[in-house]
Amino acid sequence: MSIASNKDKSDLRLPKAGTIEIAPSILSADFARLADEIAQVESAGVNIVHLDVMDGHFVPNITIGPPVIAKLRKYSRLVFDSHLMISEPAKYAEHFVEAGANHITFHIEAADDPERLIDKLHKLGVTAGICLNPGTAVEAVESVAPLCDMVLVMTVNPGFGAQKFMPEAAKKISQIREIVGPEIRIEVDGGIDPQTTSIVVSYGADTLVAGNAIFSKSDRVAAINAIREACK
Ligand code: DX5
Ligand code: ZN
């Protein structure tokens, strides 16, 4: 599997499966300088930026919503991978698409009718992802995962950056890979750094979210390259 570069990017779609993508999470970035922070990771050649949306209800923290995403859209050509850690995702999905999200992941724990929301996202012209928390069994996403473009496996309980990687939760990646085959991306989120990268890639993850491992370092390009090295 090759490691992707953004040089041959032609549009803002989630890249097709077959490459390993690093998706820096803005949660550990300086929120007062978000556009500059995103530009730094863009200069490292990533294709995706992971936008953590929290509502203070589904998770005990609050971050950004559509107005901030709409402003950021003017400053970046990266794929906006929006991770909705919110209750009632169906109610807000369209607002995130209008703001400029290219991919939308919602939580199975928060969705009343996941099939319907996946269909709605596809009709709105974006790719769709389903996410499961560390405490949620693979069976909960078994029927909807094949309808998605990407499945997101949480390896921390959502809400905060810089938490410790949960190895037991990561094992679900192998089971999900068996269910979805090679054409659907599997993203992993929480505690990803050069050490944990080799574990999750060996399980079959191809989309690596990393917040603290990138934004806590002054040299973001070097931090991304260290994760790339660990993929080899
Ligand atoms: C956690 C978020 C993650 C988080 C990852 O609720 O969904 O995207 O920012 O951060 P790190 O890489 O620091 O664990
Ligand atoms: Zn996330």
PDB file of C-alpha atoms and ligand atoms in Angstrom:
ATOM      1  CA  MET A   1       0.000   0.000   0.000  1.00  0.00           C
ATOM      2  CA  SER A   2       1.455   3.379  -0.959  1.00  0.00           C
ATOM      3  CA  ILE A   3       1.456   6.474   1.235  1.00  0.00           C
ATOM      4  CA  ALA A   4      -0.549   9.259  -0.374  1.00  0.00           C
ATOM      5  CA  SER A   5       0.696  12.693  -1.370  1.00  0.00           C
ATOM      6  CA  ASN A   6      -1.609  15.592  -2.226  1.00  0.00           C
ATOM      7  CA  LYS A   7       0.205  16.399  -5.476  1.00  0.00           C
ATOM      8  CA  ASP A   8      -2.222  14.465  -7.663  1.00  0.00           C
ATOM      9  CA  LYS A   9      -5.373  15.588  -5.893  1.00  0.00           C
ATOM     10  CA  SER A  10      -8.041  16.591  -8.383  1.00  0.00           C
ATOM     11  CA  ASP A  11     -11.088  17.188  -6.210  1.00  0.00           C
ATOM     12  CA  LEU A  12     -12.188  17.295  -2.616  1.00  0.00           C
ATOM     13  CA  ARG A  13     -13.431  13.760  -2.189  1.00  0.00           C
ATOM     14  CA  LEU A  14     -12.330  11.272   0.396  1.00  0.00           C
ATOM     15  CA  PRO A  15      -9.525   9.401  -1.417  1.00  0.00           C
ATOM     16  CA  LYS A  16     -10.520   5.949  -2.623  1.00  0.00           C
ATOM     17  CA  ALA A  17      -9.249   3.067  -0.492  1.00  0.00           C
ATOM     18  CA  GLY A  18      -5.791   1.777  -1.354  1.00  0.00           C
ATOM     19  CA  THR A  19      -3.594   4.445   0.221  1.00  0.00           C
ATOM     20  CA  ILE A  20      -2.733   5.203   3.812  1.00  0.00           C
ATOM     21  CA  GLU A  21      -3.895   8.702   4.708  1.00  0.00           C
ATOM     22  CA  ILE A  22      -2.954  10.745   7.741  1.00  0.00           C
ATOM     23  CA  ALA A  23      -5.758  13.027   8.936  1.00  0.00           C
ATOM     24  CA  PRO A  24      -4.467  15.600  11.446  1.00  0.00           C
ATOM     25  CA  SER A  25      -7.090  16.380  14.089  1.00  0.00           C
ATOM     26  CA  ILE A  26      -7.484  20.055  14.908  1.00  0.00           C
ATOM     27  CA  LEU A  27      -8.480  19.315  18.501  1.00  0.00           C
ATOM     28  CA  SER A  28      -4.946  19.949  19.764  1.00  0.00           C
ATOM     29  CA  ALA A  29      -4.343  22.915  17.424  1.00  0.00           C
ATOM     30  CA  ASP A  30      -4.467  26.576  18.414  1.00  0.00           C
ATOM     31  CA  PHE A  31      -8.156  27.383  17.848  1.00  0.00           C
ATOM     32  CA  ALA A  32      -7.401  31.087  17.560  1.00  0.00           C
ATOM     33  CA  ARG A  33      -5.185  30.373  14.543  1.00  0.00           C
ATOM     34  CA  LEU A  34      -6.980  27.434  12.950  1.00  0.00           C
ATOM     35  CA  ALA A  35      -6.489  28.437   9.304  1.00  0.00           C
ATOM     36  CA  ASP A  36      -2.706  28.781   9.820  1.00  0.00           C
ATOM     37  CA  GLU A  37      -2.551  25.510  11.706  1.00  0.00           C
ATOM     38  CA  ILE A  38      -4.371  23.716   8.892  1.00  0.00           C
ATOM     39  CA  ALA A  39      -2.064  25.350   6.323  1.00  0.00           C
ATOM     40  CA  GLN A  40       0.923  23.878   8.143  1.00  0.00           C
ATOM     41  CA  VAL A  41      -0.355  20.320   7.870  1.00  0.00           C
ATOM     42  CA  GLU A  42      -1.428  20.975   4.273  1.00  0.00           C
ATOM     43  CA  SER A  43       2.182  21.896   3.502  1.00  0.00           C
ATOM     44  CA  ALA A  44       3.209  18.461   4.797  1.00  0.00           C
ATOM     45  CA  GLY A  45       1.273  16.917   1.906  1.00  0.00           C
ATOM     46  CA  VAL A  46      -1.686  15.405   3.734  1.00  0.00           C
ATOM     47  CA  ASN A  47      -4.991  15.155   1.853  1.00  0.00           C
ATOM     48  CA  ILE A  48      -7.416  15.208   4.776  1.00  0.00           C
ATOM     49  CA  VAL A  49      -7.952  17.293   7.896  1.00  0.00           C
ATOM     50  CA  HIS A  50     -10.095  15.856  10.702  1.00  0.00           C
ATOM     51  CA  LEU A  51     -12.524  18.346  12.229  1.00  0.00           C
ATOM     52  CA  ASP A  52     -13.786  17.330  15.668  1.00  0.00           C
ATOM     53  CA  VAL A  53     -17.296  18.629  16.282  1.00  0.00           C
ATOM     54  CA  MET A  54     -18.542  18.294  19.884  1.00  0.00           C
ATOM     55  CA  ASP A  55     -21.848  19.463  21.306  1.00  0.00           C
ATOM     56  CA  GLY A  56     -21.464  19.223  25.087  1.00  0.00           C
ATOM     57  CA  HIS A  57     -24.284  16.659  25.079  1.00  0.00           C
ATOM     58  CA  PHE A  58     -23.159  13.517  23.271  1.00  0.00           C
ATOM     59  CA  VAL A  59     -19.677  14.207  24.669  1.00  0.00           C
ATOM     60  CA  PRO A  60     -18.660  16.345  27.654  1.00  0.00           C
ATOM     61  CA  ASN A  61     -16.875  19.008  25.616  1.00  0.00           C
ATOM     62  CA  ILE A  62     -17.782  21.710  23.074  1.00  0.00           C
ATOM     63  CA  THR A  63     -15.720  22.654  20.011  1.00  0.00           C
ATOM     64  CA  ILE A  64     -16.801  24.044  16.656  1.00  0.00           C
ATOM     65  CA  GLY A  65     -19.809  23.927  14.350  1.00  0.00           C
ATOM     66  CA  PRO A  66     -20.797  24.851  10.788  1.00  0.00           C
ATOM     67  CA  PRO A  67     -19.983  28.609  11.026  1.00  0.00           C
ATOM     68  CA  VAL A  68     -16.322  27.903  11.793  1.00  0.00           C
ATOM     69  CA  ILE A  69     -16.117  25.201   9.122  1.00  0.00           C
ATOM     70  CA  ALA A  70     -17.607  27.583   6.550  1.00  0.00           C
ATOM     71  CA  LYS A  71     -14.922  30.181   7.333  1.00  0.00           C
ATOM     72  CA  LEU A  72     -12.118  27.591   7.231  1.00  0.00           C
ATOM     73  CA  ARG A  73     -13.352  26.355   3.826  1.00  0.00           C
ATOM     74  CA  LYS A  74     -11.997  29.528   2.205  1.00  0.00           C
ATOM     75  CA  TYR A  75      -8.493  28.837   3.462  1.00  0.00           C
ATOM     76  CA  SER A  76      -7.975  25.163   2.717  1.00  0.00           C
ATOM     77  CA  ARG A  77      -8.158  22.694  -0.155  1.00  0.00           C
ATOM     78  CA  LEU A  78      -7.968  19.691   2.149  1.00  0.00           C
ATOM     79  CA  VAL A  79     -10.792  17.179   2.410  1.00  0.00           C
ATOM     80  CA  PHE A  80     -12.784  18.229   5.464  1.00  0.00           C
ATOM     81  CA  ASP A  81     -13.406  15.025   7.406  1.00  0.00           C
ATOM     82  CA  SER A  82     -16.030  16.092   9.921  1.00  0.00           C
ATOM     83  CA  HIS A  83     -16.357  13.874  12.965  1.00  0.00           C
ATOM     84  CA  LEU A  84     -19.738  14.671  14.487  1.00  0.00           C
ATOM     85  CA  MET A  85     -19.675  13.840  18.179  1.00  0.00           C
ATOM     86  CA  ILE A  86     -23.188  15.184  18.553  1.00  0.00           C
ATOM     87  CA  SER A  87     -26.670  14.029  19.463  1.00  0.00           C
ATOM     88  CA  GLU A  88     -29.244  14.056  16.651  1.00  0.00           C
ATOM     89  CA  PRO A  89     -26.714  14.056  13.791  1.00  0.00           C
ATOM     90  CA  ALA A  90     -29.491  13.820  11.165  1.00  0.00           C
ATOM     91  CA  LYS A  91     -30.846  17.178  12.293  1.00  0.00           C
ATOM     92  CA  TYR A  92     -27.568  18.963  11.576  1.00  0.00           C
ATOM     93  CA  ALA A  93     -25.962  16.987   8.723  1.00  0.00           C
ATOM     94  CA  GLU A  94     -27.141  19.317   5.981  1.00  0.00           C
ATOM     95  CA  HIS A  95     -25.680  22.359   7.758  1.00  0.00           C
ATOM     96  CA  PHE A  96     -22.262  20.720   7.810  1.00  0.00           C
ATOM     97  CA  VAL A  97     -22.498  19.903   4.094  1.00  0.00           C
ATOM     98  CA  GLU A  98     -23.508  23.491   3.313  1.00  0.00           C
ATOM     99  CA  ALA A  99     -20.563  24.733   5.384  1.00  0.00           C
ATOM    100  CA  GLY A 100     -18.155  22.748   3.234  1.00  0.00           C
ATOM    101  CA  ALA A 101     -17.655  19.371   4.892  1.00  0.00           C
ATOM    102  CA  ASN A 102     -16.670  16.732   2.317  1.00  0.00           C
ATOM    103  CA  HIS A 103     -16.991  13.677   4.508  1.00  0.00           C
ATOM    104  CA  ILE A 104     -19.283  13.294   7.492  1.00  0.00           C
ATOM    105  CA  THR A 105     -18.928  10.673  10.183  1.00  0.00           C
ATOM    106  CA  PHE A 106     -21.596  10.249  12.825  1.00  0.00           C
ATOM    107  CA  HIS A 107     -21.796   7.935  15.824  1.00  0.00           C
ATOM    108  CA  ILE A 108     -23.854   4.752  15.811  1.00  0.00           C
ATOM    109  CA  GLU A 109     -24.623   5.475  19.490  1.00  0.00           C
ATOM    110  CA  ALA A 110     -26.300   8.769  18.499  1.00  0.00           C
ATOM    111  CA  ALA A 111     -28.244   7.786  15.378  1.00  0.00           C
ATOM    112  CA  ASP A 112     -31.909   6.726  15.288  1.00  0.00           C
ATOM    113  CA  ASP A 113     -31.874   5.597  11.676  1.00  0.00           C
ATOM    114  CA  PRO A 114     -28.279   5.244  10.457  1.00  0.00           C
ATOM    115  CA  GLU A 115     -29.193   3.767   7.039  1.00  0.00           C
ATOM    116  CA  ARG A 116     -31.379   6.749   6.287  1.00  0.00           C
ATOM    117  CA  LEU A 117     -28.703   9.251   7.307  1.00  0.00           C
ATOM    118  CA  ILE A 118     -26.049   7.514   5.187  1.00  0.00           C
ATOM    119  CA  ASP A 119     -28.403   7.690   2.229  1.00  0.00           C
ATOM    120  CA  LYS A 120     -29.124  11.356   2.924  1.00  0.00           C
ATOM    121  CA  LEU A 121     -25.412  12.200   3.074  1.00  0.00           C
ATOM    122  CA  HIS A 122     -24.807  10.460  -0.249  1.00  0.00           C
ATOM    123  CA  LYS A 123     -27.707  12.368  -1.804  1.00  0.00           C
ATOM    124  CA  LEU A 124     -26.206  15.591  -0.446  1.00  0.00           C
ATOM    125  CA  GLY A 125     -23.030  14.726  -2.365  1.00  0.00           C
ATOM    126  CA  VAL A 126     -20.664  13.825   0.450  1.00  0.00           C
ATOM    127  CA  THR A 127     -19.161  10.573   1.647  1.00  0.00           C
ATOM    128  CA  ALA A 128     -20.470   8.998   4.833  1.00  0.00           C
ATOM    129  CA  GLY A 129     -18.865   7.391   7.843  1.00  0.00           C
ATOM    130  CA  ILE A 130     -20.107   5.498  10.858  1.00  0.00           C
ATOM    131  CA  CYS A 131     -18.195   5.622  14.148  1.00  0.00           C
ATOM    132  CA  LEU A 132     -18.190   3.349  17.154  1.00  0.00           C
ATOM    133  CA  ASN A 133     -16.970   4.097  20.646  1.00  0.00           C
ATOM    134  CA  PRO A 134     -14.531   1.830  22.513  1.00  0.00           C
ATOM    135  CA  GLY A 135     -17.416   0.328  24.504  1.00  0.00           C
ATOM    136  CA  THR A 136     -19.562  -0.430  21.440  1.00  0.00           C
ATOM    137  CA  ALA A 137     -19.397  -3.897  19.891  1.00  0.00           C
ATOM    138  CA  VAL A 138     -18.661  -4.424  16.202  1.00  0.00           C
ATOM    139  CA  GLU A 139     -22.087  -6.036  15.793  1.00  0.00           C
ATOM    140  CA  ALA A 140     -23.674  -2.601  16.263  1.00  0.00           C
ATOM    141  CA  VAL A 141     -22.238  -1.415  12.923  1.00  0.00           C
ATOM    142  CA  GLU A 142     -22.193  -4.730  11.077  1.00  0.00           C
ATOM    143  CA  SER A 143     -25.186  -3.995   8.841  1.00  0.00           C
ATOM    144  CA  VAL A 144     -24.449  -0.314   8.153  1.00  0.00           C
ATOM    145  CA  ALA A 145     -20.646  -0.431   7.739  1.00  0.00           C
ATOM    146  CA  PRO A 146     -20.854  -1.829   4.176  1.00  0.00           C
ATOM    147  CA  LEU A 147     -23.097   1.134   3.188  1.00  0.00           C
ATOM    148  CA  CYS A 148     -20.452   3.651   4.287  1.00  0.00           C
ATOM    149  CA  ASP A 149     -17.320   5.021   2.632  1.00  0.00           C
ATOM    150  CA  MET A 150     -15.377   4.863   5.875  1.00  0.00           C
ATOM    151  CA  VAL A 151     -15.781   3.289   9.312  1.00  0.00           C
ATOM    152  CA  LEU A 152     -14.246   5.164  12.245  1.00  0.00           C
ATOM    153  CA  VAL A 153     -12.977   3.115  15.170  1.00  0.00           C
ATOM    154  CA  MET A 154     -12.465   5.134  18.362  1.00  0.00           C
ATOM    155  CA  THR A 155      -9.460   4.075  20.407  1.00  0.00           C
ATOM    156  CA  VAL A 156     -10.246   6.558  23.185  1.00  0.00           C
ATOM    157  CA  ASN A 157     -13.571   7.660  24.621  1.00  0.00           C
ATOM    158  CA  PRO A 158     -14.485  10.714  22.551  1.00  0.00           C
ATOM    159  CA  GLY A 159     -14.380  14.198  24.009  1.00  0.00           C
ATOM    160  CA  PHE A 160     -10.763  15.110  24.526  1.00  0.00           C
ATOM    161  CA  GLY A 161      -7.402  14.985  22.786  1.00  0.00           C
ATOM    162  CA  ALA A 162      -4.167  13.532  24.118  1.00  0.00           C
ATOM    163  CA  GLN A 163      -5.713  10.505  25.799  1.00  0.00           C
ATOM    164  CA  LYS A 164      -4.112   7.082  26.082  1.00  0.00           C
ATOM    165  CA  PHE A 165      -4.607   4.622  23.207  1.00  0.00           C
ATOM    166  CA  MET A 166      -6.887   1.680  24.108  1.00  0.00           C
ATOM    167  CA  PRO A 167      -5.362  -1.472  22.553  1.00  0.00           C
ATOM    168  CA  GLU A 168      -8.482  -3.626  23.070  1.00  0.00           C
ATOM    169  CA  ALA A 169     -10.623  -1.181  21.106  1.00  0.00           C
ATOM    170  CA  ALA A 170      -8.114  -1.234  18.236  1.00  0.00           C
ATOM    171  CA  LYS A 171      -8.586  -4.987  17.810  1.00  0.00           C
ATOM    172  CA  LYS A 172     -12.043  -4.267  16.385  1.00  0.00           C
ATOM    173  CA  ILE A 173     -10.309  -2.931  13.259  1.00  0.00           C
ATOM    174  CA  SER A 174      -9.467  -6.496  12.117  1.00  0.00           C
ATOM    175  CA  GLN A 175     -13.068  -7.648  12.581  1.00  0.00           C
ATOM    176  CA  ILE A 176     -14.401  -4.635  10.682  1.00  0.00           C
ATOM    177  CA  ARG A 177     -11.892  -5.187   7.869  1.00  0.00           C
ATOM    178  CA  GLU A 178     -13.300  -8.719   7.489  1.00  0.00           C
ATOM    179  CA  ILE A 179     -16.804  -7.302   7.221  1.00  0.00           C
ATOM    180  CA  VAL A 180     -16.164  -4.431   4.790  1.00  0.00           C
ATOM    181  CA  GLY A 181     -13.366  -5.832   2.612  1.00  0.00           C
ATOM    182  CA  PRO A 182     -10.649  -3.692   1.006  1.00  0.00           C
ATOM    183  CA  GLU A 183     -12.796  -1.008  -0.683  1.00  0.00           C
ATOM    184  CA  ILE A 184     -14.052   0.820   2.416  1.00  0.00           C
ATOM    185  CA  ARG A 185     -11.707   2.923   4.479  1.00  0.00           C
ATOM    186  CA  ILE A 186     -11.158   2.209   8.162  1.00  0.00           C
ATOM    187  CA  GLU A 187     -10.162   5.262  10.159  1.00  0.00           C
ATOM    188  CA  VAL A 188      -8.809   5.099  13.672  1.00  0.00           C
ATOM    189  CA  ASP A 189      -8.972   7.959  16.143  1.00  0.00           C
ATOM    190  CA  GLY A 190      -7.439   8.395  19.587  1.00  0.00           C
ATOM    191  CA  GLY A 191      -3.883   8.118  20.833  1.00  0.00           C
ATOM    192  CA  ILE A 192      -2.358   7.619  17.379  1.00  0.00           C
ATOM    193  CA  ASP A 193       1.396   8.284  17.297  1.00  0.00           C
ATOM    194  CA  PRO A 194       4.334   6.565  15.550  1.00  0.00           C
ATOM    195  CA  GLN A 195       4.206   3.647  18.032  1.00  0.00           C
ATOM    196  CA  THR A 196       0.474   2.951  17.865  1.00  0.00           C
ATOM    197  CA  THR A 197       0.417   3.538  14.087  1.00  0.00           C
ATOM    198  CA  SER A 198       2.221   0.277  13.374  1.00  0.00           C
ATOM    199  CA  ILE A 199      -0.337  -1.620  15.498  1.00  0.00           C
ATOM    200  CA  VAL A 200      -3.426  -0.170  13.817  1.00  0.00           C
ATOM    201  CA  VAL A 201      -2.008  -0.452  10.295  1.00  0.00           C
ATOM    202  CA  SER A 202      -1.254  -4.135  10.966  1.00  0.00           C
ATOM    203  CA  TYR A 203      -4.947  -4.585  11.889  1.00  0.00           C
ATOM    204  CA  GLY A 204      -6.041  -3.020   8.594  1.00  0.00           C
ATOM    205  CA  ALA A 205      -6.585   0.684   9.332  1.00  0.00           C
ATOM    206  CA  ASP A 206      -5.768   2.968   6.396  1.00  0.00           C
ATOM    207  CA  THR A 207      -6.836   6.396   7.692  1.00  0.00           C
ATOM    208  CA  LEU A 208      -5.001   7.644  10.749  1.00  0.00           C
ATOM    209  CA  VAL A 209      -6.306  10.534  12.831  1.00  0.00           C
ATOM    210  CA  ALA A 210      -3.635  12.189  14.959  1.00  0.00           C
ATOM    211  CA  GLY A 211      -4.086  15.307  17.058  1.00  0.00           C
ATOM    212  CA  ASN A 212      -1.679  15.528  19.943  1.00  0.00           C
ATOM    213  CA  ALA A 213       1.095  13.642  18.109  1.00  0.00           C
ATOM    214  CA  ILE A 214       1.119  16.394  15.458  1.00  0.00           C
ATOM    215  CA  PHE A 215      -0.073  19.642  17.032  1.00  0.00           C
ATOM    216  CA  SER A 216       1.868  19.318  20.287  1.00  0.00           C
ATOM    217  CA  LYS A 217       5.070  19.388  18.208  1.00  0.00           C
ATOM    218  CA  SER A 218       6.505  22.652  16.924  1.00  0.00           C
ATOM    219  CA  ASP A 219       7.529  20.982  13.646  1.00  0.00           C
ATOM    220  CA  ARG A 220       4.266  19.570  12.291  1.00  0.00           C
ATOM    221  CA  VAL A 221       5.861  18.365   9.057  1.00  0.00           C
ATOM    222  CA  ALA A 222       8.404  16.279  10.989  1.00  0.00           C
ATOM    223  CA  ALA A 223       5.629  14.922  13.229  1.00  0.00           C
ATOM    224  CA  ILE A 224       3.601  13.826  10.184  1.00  0.00           C
ATOM    225  CA  ASN A 225       6.679  12.292   8.574  1.00  0.00           C
ATOM    226  CA  ALA A 226       7.341  10.285  11.743  1.00  0.00           C
ATOM    227  CA  ILE A 227       3.852   8.756  11.451  1.00  0.00           C
ATOM    228  CA  ARG A 228       4.444   8.114   7.725  1.00  0.00           C
ATOM    229  CA  GLU A 229       7.667   6.271   8.559  1.00  0.00           C
ATOM    230  CA  ALA A 230       5.795   4.074  11.022  1.00  0.00           C
ATOM    231  CA  CYS A 231       3.398   3.009   8.232  1.00  0.00           C
ATOM    232  CA  LYS A 232       6.199   1.371   6.245  1.00  0.00           C
TER     233      LYS A 232
HETATM  234  C1  DX5 B   1     -11.422  12.621  20.415  1.00  0.00           C
HETATM  235  C2  DX5 B   1     -11.364  13.118  19.011  1.00  0.00           C
HETATM  236  C3  DX5 B   1     -10.065  12.849  18.352  1.00  0.00           C
HETATM  237  C4  DX5 B   1      -8.907  13.451  19.071  1.00  0.00           C
HETATM  238  C5  DX5 B   1      -7.681  12.726  18.717  1.00  0.00           C
HETATM  239  O1  DX5 B   1     -12.662  12.842  20.937  1.00  0.00           O
HETATM  240  O2  DX5 B   1     -12.362  12.545  18.211  1.00  0.00           O
HETATM  241  O3  DX5 B   1     -10.075  13.190  16.978  1.00  0.00           O
HETATM  242  O4  DX5 B   1      -8.742  14.797  18.790  1.00  0.00           O
HETATM  243  O5  DX5 B   1      -6.673  13.324  19.423  1.00  0.00           O
HETATM  244  P1  DX5 B   1      -5.359  12.556  19.849  1.00  0.00           P
HETATM  245  O6  DX5 B   1      -4.654  12.158  18.578  1.00  0.00           O
HETATM  246  O7  DX5 B   1      -4.651  13.579  20.620  1.00  0.00           O
HETATM  247  O8  DX5 B   1      -5.772  11.361  20.653  1.00  0.00           O
HETATM  248 ZN    ZN B   2     -12.121  12.701  15.982  1.00  0.00          ZN
END
